[in-house]
Coordinates of C-alpha atoms and ligand atoms in Angstrom, one line a residue:
X1 CA 90.8 153.9 132.2
X2 CA 90.9 154.4 128.7
X3 CA 87.6 152.5 126.9
X4 CA 88.4 151.8 123.0
X5 CA 85.1 150.9 121.1
X6 CA 84.6 149.5 117.8
X7 CA 81.8 150.9 116.1
X8 CA 79.9 148.6 114.2
X9 CA 78.7 145.6 115.9
X10 CA 79.5 147.0 119.3
X11 CA 77.4 150.7 119.4
X12 CA 75.3 150.2 116.1
X13 CA 74.2 147.3 114.3
X14 CA 76.6 146.0 112.0
X15 CA 75.7 145.7 108.3
X16 CA 77.4 143.9 105.6
X17 CA 77.3 146.6 103.3
X18 CA 78.7 149.3 105.2
X19 CA 76.4 151.9 107.3
X20 CA 76.0 154.4 103.9
X21 CA 74.0 157.2 105.5
X22 CA 72.1 158.2 108.7
X23 CA 69.4 156.3 108.0
X24 CA 71.3 152.9 107.9
X25 CA 72.8 153.9 111.5
X26 CA 70.4 151.9 113.7
X27 CA 71.7 151.8 117.6
X28 CA 72.3 148.7 119.4
X29 CA 69.7 148.8 122.6
X30 CA 71.2 150.0 125.3
X31 CA 74.5 150.9 123.9
X32 CA 74.1 154.5 124.3
X33 CA 73.2 154.3 127.8
X34 CA 76.3 152.0 128.3
X35 CA 78.4 154.5 127.1
X36 CA 76.7 157.1 129.4
X37 CA 77.4 154.9 132.5
X38 CA 81.0 154.5 131.5
X39 CA 81.4 158.3 130.6
X40 CA 79.9 159.3 134.2
X41 CA 82.2 156.8 135.9
X42 CA 85.3 159.3 134.7
X43 CA 86.6 156.8 132.0
X44 CA 88.0 158.4 128.8
X45 CA 86.0 156.9 125.7
X46 CA 87.2 157.1 122.1
X47 CA 85.8 155.0 118.9
X48 CA 88.4 153.2 117.1
X49 CA 86.6 152.1 113.6
X50 CA 87.9 150.9 110.2
X51 CA 85.5 152.2 107.5
X52 CA 86.8 151.1 104.3
X53 CA 83.6 152.1 102.6
X54 CA 85.6 155.7 102.4
X55 CA 88.9 154.1 100.8
X56 CA 86.5 151.8 98.4
X57 CA 84.7 155.2 97.2
X58 CA 81.1 153.8 98.6
X59 CA 80.8 157.0 100.5
X60 CA 82.2 160.4 101.3
X61 CA 84.1 162.0 104.3
X62 CA 81.1 164.2 104.5
X63 CA 78.5 161.4 104.8
X64 CA 80.6 159.8 107.3
X65 CA 80.5 162.9 109.8
X66 CA 76.6 163.0 109.2
X67 CA 76.5 159.1 110.1
X68 CA 78.9 160.3 113.3
X69 CA 76.8 163.3 114.0
X70 CA 73.8 161.0 114.4
X71 CA 75.8 158.4 116.6
X72 CA 76.5 161.3 119.0
X73 CA 73.3 162.6 119.1
X74 CA 71.9 159.2 120.3
X75 CA 74.8 158.7 122.8
X76 CA 74.5 162.4 124.1
X77 CA 70.6 162.1 124.3
X78 CA 71.3 159.5 126.7
X79 CA 73.3 161.4 128.5
X80 CA 76.8 160.2 127.4
X81 CA 79.7 161.5 125.2
X82 CA 82.7 160.1 123.4
X83 CA 86.0 161.8 123.4
X84 CA 87.3 161.2 119.8
X85 CA 86.8 159.4 117.2
X86 CA 89.6 157.3 115.1
X87 CA 88.8 156.3 111.5
X88 CA 90.7 154.4 109.2
X89 CA 89.2 154.9 105.9
X90 CA 91.8 152.5 104.1
X91 CA 90.6 150.1 101.5
X92 CA 91.9 146.5 102.6
X93 CA 94.0 146.3 99.4
X94 CA 96.2 149.4 100.3
X95 CA 95.7 149.4 104.5
X96 CA 98.1 151.3 106.6
X97 CA 99.0 150.3 110.2
X98 CA 95.9 152.2 111.3
X99 CA 93.4 149.7 109.9
X100 CA 92.6 147.1 112.4
X101 CA 94.1 144.4 113.0
X102 CA 96.8 146.9 112.7
X103 CA 97.0 148.5 116.1
X104 CA 97.9 152.2 114.9
X105 CA 94.6 154.0 116.1
X106 CA 94.8 152.4 119.5
X107 CA 98.6 153.8 119.6
X108 CA 97.1 157.2 118.7
X109 CA 94.5 156.9 121.3
X110 CA 97.1 155.6 124.3
X111 CA 99.4 159.0 123.3
X112 CA 96.3 161.3 123.0
X113 CA 94.9 160.3 126.6
X114 CA 98.4 159.5 128.0
X115 CA 97.6 156.0 129.0
X116 CA 99.5 152.9 129.5
X117 CA 98.3 150.0 127.5
X118 CA 97.2 148.1 130.8
X119 CA 95.0 151.1 131.5
X120 CA 92.9 150.8 128.2
X121 CA 90.2 148.2 127.0
X122 CA 89.3 147.5 123.7
X123 CA 85.8 146.4 123.0
X124 CA 84.9 144.7 119.7
X125 CA 82.8 142.1 118.0
X126 CA 85.7 140.9 115.3
X127 CA 88.9 139.2 115.6
X128 CA 90.8 142.3 114.0
X129 CA 89.6 144.3 117.0
X130 CA 91.3 141.7 119.5
X131 CA 94.2 141.5 117.2
X132 CA 94.7 145.2 117.2
X133 CA 94.3 145.2 121.0
X134 CA 96.8 142.3 121.4
X135 CA 99.2 144.1 119.5
X136 CA 99.1 147.0 121.6
X137 CA 98.8 145.2 124.9
X138 CA 95.6 146.3 126.0
X139 CA 92.9 144.5 127.6
X140 CA 90.0 143.2 125.5
X141 CA 86.5 142.2 125.7
X142 CA 84.6 140.6 123.0
X143 CA 80.7 141.3 122.8
X144 CA 78.4 139.1 121.5
X145 CA 76.6 141.6 119.5
X146 CA 77.2 142.1 115.7
X147 CA 79.6 139.4 114.4
X148 CA 80.7 138.4 118.0
X149 CA 78.9 135.2 118.2
X150 CA 80.4 134.3 115.1
X151 CA 83.5 135.4 116.1
X152 CA 83.5 133.3 119.3
X153 CA 82.6 129.9 117.1
X154 CA 85.4 130.6 114.9
X155 CA 87.6 130.1 117.9
X156 CA 90.3 132.7 119.3
X157 CA 94.0 132.1 118.9
X158 CA 96.0 131.6 122.1
X159 CA 98.2 134.7 121.3
X160 CA 94.7 136.6 121.5
X161 CA 93.8 135.5 125.0
X162 CA 92.7 136.1 127.7
X163 CA 89.5 137.8 126.1
X164 CA 86.6 138.1 128.3
X165 CA 83.2 137.8 126.5
X166 CA 80.4 139.7 127.2
X167 CA 77.0 139.7 125.9
X168 CA 76.8 143.1 124.7
X169 CA 78.4 146.7 125.7
X170 CA 76.1 147.1 128.9
X171 CA 77.7 143.6 130.1
X172 CA 81.1 144.9 129.0
X173 CA 80.4 148.0 130.9
X174 CA 79.4 146.0 134.3
X175 CA 82.7 144.2 133.8
X176 CA 84.8 147.4 133.6
X177 CA 82.7 148.5 136.8
X178 CA 83.6 145.6 138.6
X179 CA 87.3 145.0 137.3
X180 CA 86.0 141.9 135.8
X181 CA 88.2 142.0 132.5
X182 CA 91.2 139.9 132.4
Ligands
MG1 MG1 82.8 145.6 114.4

């Protein structure tokens, strides 16, 4: 399968004021190990992340590279890897179709990995992750880390369903292992 991972709130702790340097990147416990498990099961893994902090002029592309180096290092230390990182740098007021809830990054990933939507799953903590996934026709897992509980409490529109809800990325990986996503 192709596993599409939102970054903030799924792999690392979400910060309302953005992850602005490597020091602010704190891995969610068990996330790197879950990536390693998915990778060794033979899945393709891509990160699909909105980073409006670039478009807003808060951090540079170089700083984002440094943050991602730290993220990849944490994942590789656990024995995992990520095949590709898609970033939508757009500020919300000039958003392209790449910025979630747009599905641009998901379409690019499906194309790159030559995967049909029904063989892909998006794992995210925010409604816009689920909206982007629904638009592209890929499966959807909401994790309760990051903004996940808030997203769940706010309620999900019928057009986003079905959505599987997992406590965290480790449980989402269990769902995928067992074919238990809907
Ligand atoms: Mg998120």
